[in-house]
Short mmCIF file of C-alpha atoms in Angstrom, two decimals:
data_model
loop_
_atom_site.label_atom_id
_atom_site.label_comp_id
_atom_site.label_asym_id
_atom_site.label_seq_id
_atom_site.Cartn_x
_atom_site.Cartn_y
_atom_site.Cartn_z
CA ASP A 107 36.74 28.79 15.19
CA GLN A 108 33.82 26.42 15.03
CA GLN A 109 31.57 27.39 12.14
CA VAL A 110 28.86 24.84 12.88
CA LYS A 111 27.73 24.53 16.47
CA GLN A 112 25.51 22.05 18.22
CA ASN A 113 25.30 23.44 21.71
CA SER A 114 23.43 20.53 23.26
CA PRO A 115 25.71 17.51 23.60
CA SER A 116 22.80 15.33 24.67
CA LEU A 117 19.02 15.22 24.66
CA SER A 118 16.54 12.77 26.19
CA VAL A 119 12.99 12.53 24.89
CA GLN A 120 10.06 10.29 25.78
CA GLU A 121 8.99 7.83 23.10
CA GLY A 122 6.17 9.23 21.01
CA ARG A 123 7.03 12.86 21.77
CA ILE A 124 8.79 15.33 19.50
CA SER A 125 12.59 15.52 19.42
CA ILE A 126 14.08 18.86 18.41
CA LEU A 127 17.78 19.08 17.65
CA ASN A 128 19.32 22.47 17.07
CA CYS A 129 22.26 23.72 15.06
CA ASP A 130 23.75 27.19 14.61
CA TYR A 131 26.24 28.34 12.02
CA THR A 132 28.37 31.40 11.57
CA ASN A 133 29.47 31.29 7.94
CA SER A 134 26.99 33.20 5.78
CA MET A 135 28.43 31.49 2.69
CA PHE A 136 26.90 28.16 3.71
CA ASP A 137 24.09 27.36 1.32
CA TYR A 138 23.38 23.68 1.87
CA PHE A 139 22.73 21.92 5.14
CA LEU A 140 22.53 18.26 6.05
CA TRP A 141 21.75 16.11 9.04
CA TYR A 142 23.55 12.84 9.62
CA LYS A 143 22.74 10.12 12.11
CA LYS A 144 25.40 7.92 13.64
CA TYR A 145 25.06 4.70 15.58
CA PRO A 146 27.99 3.37 17.64
CA ALA A 147 30.63 1.55 15.59
CA GLU A 148 29.10 2.78 12.33
CA GLY A 149 29.82 5.68 10.01
CA PRO A 150 27.37 8.58 9.78
CA THR A 151 24.40 8.03 7.50
CA PHE A 152 22.60 10.76 5.65
CA LEU A 153 19.20 11.68 7.06
CA ILE A 154 17.82 14.82 5.46
CA SER A 155 19.05 18.01 3.81
CA ILE A 156 17.91 21.49 2.93
CA SER A 157 19.22 24.12 0.57
CA SER A 158 19.29 27.78 1.45
CA ILE A 159 16.48 28.62 -0.97
CA LYS A 160 14.05 26.73 1.24
CA ASP A 161 13.01 27.12 4.85
CA LYS A 162 11.54 23.68 5.39
CA ASN A 163 12.05 20.17 4.11
CA GLU A 164 10.05 17.20 5.27
CA ASP A 165 10.68 13.48 4.89
CA GLY A 166 8.37 11.21 6.83
CA ARG A 167 8.90 11.72 10.55
CA PHE A 168 11.83 14.08 9.93
CA THR A 169 11.55 17.78 9.19
CA VAL A 170 14.39 20.26 8.91
CA PHE A 171 13.74 23.97 9.37
CA LEU A 172 16.14 26.66 8.25
CA ASN A 173 16.13 30.23 9.56
CA LYS A 174 18.73 32.04 7.46
CA SER A 175 18.44 35.36 9.24
CA ALA A 176 19.19 33.68 12.55
CA LYS A 177 21.71 31.28 10.98
CA HIS A 178 19.89 28.47 12.71
CA LEU A 179 18.50 25.14 11.66
CA SER A 180 16.66 22.47 13.53
CA LEU A 181 15.70 18.86 13.03
CA HIS A 182 12.30 17.73 14.27
CA ILE A 183 11.53 14.05 14.74
CA VAL A 184 7.94 13.19 15.45
CA PRO A 185 6.92 10.83 16.82
CA SER A 186 10.23 9.80 18.37
CA GLN A 187 11.00 6.09 18.37
CA PRO A 188 13.58 4.05 20.32
CA GLY A 189 15.48 3.38 17.09
CA ASP A 190 16.08 7.11 16.79
CA SER A 191 18.55 6.93 19.68
CA ALA A 192 21.86 7.92 18.08
CA VAL A 193 24.24 10.82 17.66
CA TYR A 194 23.00 13.45 15.21
CA PHE A 195 25.44 15.63 13.31
CA CYS A 196 24.58 18.86 11.62
CA ALA A 197 26.70 19.69 8.56
CA ALA A 198 26.96 22.65 6.21
CA SER A 199 28.52 23.34 2.85
CA ALA A 200 29.41 26.39 0.79
CA MET A 201 29.38 26.25 -2.98
CA VAL A 202 32.55 28.25 -3.18
CA ASN A 203 34.36 26.29 -5.83
CA PHE A 204 32.32 23.84 -7.84
CA GLY A 205 33.80 20.41 -7.52
CA ASN A 206 35.67 21.37 -4.38
CA GLU A 207 32.86 21.49 -1.89
CA LYS A 208 33.37 20.21 1.60
CA LEU A 209 31.16 19.60 4.58
CA THR A 210 31.75 21.29 7.90
CA PHE A 211 30.33 19.30 10.78
CA GLY A 212 29.10 20.16 14.25
CA THR A 213 30.15 18.20 17.32
CA GLY A 214 26.95 16.17 17.42
CA THR A 215 24.02 15.74 19.79
CA ARG A 216 23.38 12.38 21.43
CA LEU A 217 19.65 11.71 21.35
CA THR A 218 18.22 9.14 23.73
CA ILE A 219 14.61 8.06 23.34
CA ILE A 220 13.14 6.82 26.59
CA PRO A 221 10.60 3.98 26.17
CA GLU B 128 25.52 -0.95 4.06
CA THR B 129 26.24 2.40 2.43
CA GLY B 130 28.37 1.20 -0.47
CA VAL B 131 31.56 2.54 1.09
CA THR B 132 33.80 -0.09 2.66
CA GLN B 133 36.70 0.60 4.97
CA THR B 134 39.36 -1.82 6.16
CA PRO B 135 40.49 -2.61 8.73
CA ARG B 136 37.73 -1.80 11.19
CA HIS B 137 40.17 -1.64 14.09
CA LEU B 138 43.90 -0.99 14.12
CA VAL B 139 46.42 -0.77 16.93
CA MET B 140 49.85 0.44 15.95
CA GLY B 141 53.04 1.55 17.60
CA MET B 142 54.51 4.97 17.02
CA THR B 143 57.26 3.56 14.79
CA ASN B 144 54.95 1.41 12.65
CA LYS B 145 53.78 2.03 9.11
CA LYS B 146 50.25 1.03 8.25
CA SER B 147 47.60 1.90 5.66
CA LEU B 148 43.86 2.39 5.81
CA LYS B 149 41.84 1.40 2.79
CA CYS B 150 38.55 2.73 1.46
CA GLU B 151 36.59 1.41 -1.49
CA GLN B 152 33.39 2.63 -3.13
CA HIS B 153 31.53 1.26 -6.13
CA LEU B 154 28.85 3.92 -6.21
CA GLY B 155 30.29 5.66 -9.24
CA HIS B 156 31.10 8.74 -7.19
CA ASN B 157 33.80 11.11 -8.32
CA ALA B 158 34.81 12.56 -4.96
CA MET B 159 36.31 10.79 -1.95
CA TYR B 160 37.19 12.14 1.47
CA TRP B 161 39.05 11.28 4.64
CA TYR B 162 37.58 12.57 7.89
CA LYS B 163 38.89 12.25 11.44
CA GLN B 164 36.57 11.98 14.41
CA SER B 165 38.11 12.59 17.80
CA ALA B 166 36.20 12.50 21.05
CA LYS B 167 34.08 15.60 21.68
CA LYS B 168 35.29 17.29 18.49
CA PRO B 169 33.53 17.90 15.18
CA LEU B 170 34.25 15.63 12.28
CA GLU B 171 37.41 17.09 10.78
CA LEU B 172 37.99 17.00 7.05
CA MET B 173 41.50 15.81 6.23
CA PHE B 174 41.70 15.29 2.47
CA VAL B 175 39.48 15.61 -0.58
CA TYR B 176 40.00 13.93 -3.92
CA ASN B 177 38.00 14.88 -7.00
CA PHE B 178 38.46 12.68 -10.06
CA LYS B 179 41.58 11.21 -8.40
CA GLU B 180 43.16 14.63 -7.94
CA GLN B 181 43.75 15.95 -4.45
CA THR B 182 41.82 19.19 -4.14
CA GLU B 183 42.05 19.72 -0.41
CA ASN B 184 44.64 19.14 2.27
CA ASN B 185 43.27 20.57 5.44
CA SER B 186 46.62 21.29 7.11
CA VAL B 187 47.15 17.65 7.89
CA PRO B 188 50.58 16.61 9.24
CA SER B 189 52.82 14.80 6.77
CA ARG B 190 52.72 11.62 8.85
CA PHE B 191 49.35 11.12 7.13
CA SER B 192 49.76 10.48 3.42
CA PRO B 193 46.74 9.91 1.18
CA GLU B 194 46.72 8.03 -2.10
CA CYS B 195 43.95 7.78 -4.67
CA PRO B 196 44.97 5.37 -7.44
CA ASN B 197 41.53 5.46 -9.07
CA SER B 198 38.12 6.94 -8.42
CA SER B 199 36.97 3.86 -6.50
CA HIS B 200 39.85 3.51 -4.05
CA LEU B 201 41.37 5.74 -1.44
CA PHE B 202 44.19 4.97 0.96
CA LEU B 203 45.56 6.72 4.01
CA HIS B 204 49.17 5.78 4.71
CA LEU B 205 50.25 6.22 8.30
CA HIS B 206 53.79 6.47 9.66
CA THR B 207 55.37 7.61 12.92
CA LEU B 208 52.01 8.54 14.41
CA GLN B 209 51.50 10.00 17.86
CA PRO B 210 49.10 8.79 20.57
CA GLU B 211 46.96 11.89 20.00
CA ASP B 212 46.30 10.61 16.47
CA SER B 213 44.14 7.88 17.98
CA ALA B 214 40.66 8.46 16.59
CA LEU B 215 37.99 7.14 14.27
CA TYR B 216 38.98 7.68 10.64
CA LEU B 217 36.06 7.88 8.26
CA CYS B 218 36.08 7.66 4.51
CA ALA B 219 33.26 9.15 2.47
CA SER B 220 32.34 9.51 -1.16
CA SER B 221 29.96 11.71 -3.08
CA GLN B 222 29.00 12.74 -6.55
CA GLY B 223 30.04 16.26 -5.64
CA GLY B 224 27.94 19.35 -6.00
CA TRP B 225 26.68 19.72 -2.46
CA GLY B 226 24.39 22.52 -3.52
CA LYS B 227 22.10 20.19 -5.37
CA ASP B 228 19.19 18.74 -3.47
CA GLY B 229 19.54 15.08 -2.88
CA THR B 230 23.31 15.08 -3.01
CA GLU B 231 25.03 13.81 0.08
CA ALA B 232 28.11 11.97 1.23
CA PHE B 233 28.07 8.28 1.94
CA PHE B 234 30.33 7.25 4.79
CA GLY B 235 32.11 4.03 5.51
CA GLN B 236 31.97 2.45 8.95
CA GLY B 237 35.32 3.88 9.88
CA THR B 238 38.60 2.53 11.19
CA ARG B 239 39.13 2.85 14.93
CA LEU B 240 42.83 3.63 15.23
CA THR B 241 44.75 3.37 18.48
CA VAL B 242 48.36 4.52 18.59
CA VAL B 243 50.37 3.11 21.47
#
């Protein structure tokens, strides 16, 4: 049972336009959400996060939106740049046992920015 | 450079071999993790260590054996693996407490393992 779902395996966006990556989750205990970016032959790197007490978090060109009622979050990148081409993973965590948290990841979305 | 170093970067091993993956972090983090990334699957958590104590074993077969001698080092000992174990193995560390804003995991570059 996949608790974090990224239903779009790939996405192509024109340079300068907005990229929107989506993520859905099923576990209502999740209270912290993160986006990771991964280039080939490298480990994932943290991009941006949001806790369940917020519905929006912005960091430069990156904004994450959280809709708790729909159990949906999205990552907006604007304007999109060629260097943004990578695989983006959505991840979620539940503060069930302090000190024993773990991240549950989605399958990733490959974003390609077209020059 | 994330501060988490994994060696080797690539490993090819036979099904009867014994090998070890190494992970090192000098970020002062108290939690370390092993993840497995197979093609078209989510990152799968394998093991969690908090303050050198294993707090999670996510139903991983015994042919994978983790070791955490101190809070900066984590090993994954491999023996009698199967071809389906071929994957990218990622180590990560964190300060723990995911619920706090600004807390995240730092990943190593991974070891690409091929079992032949």
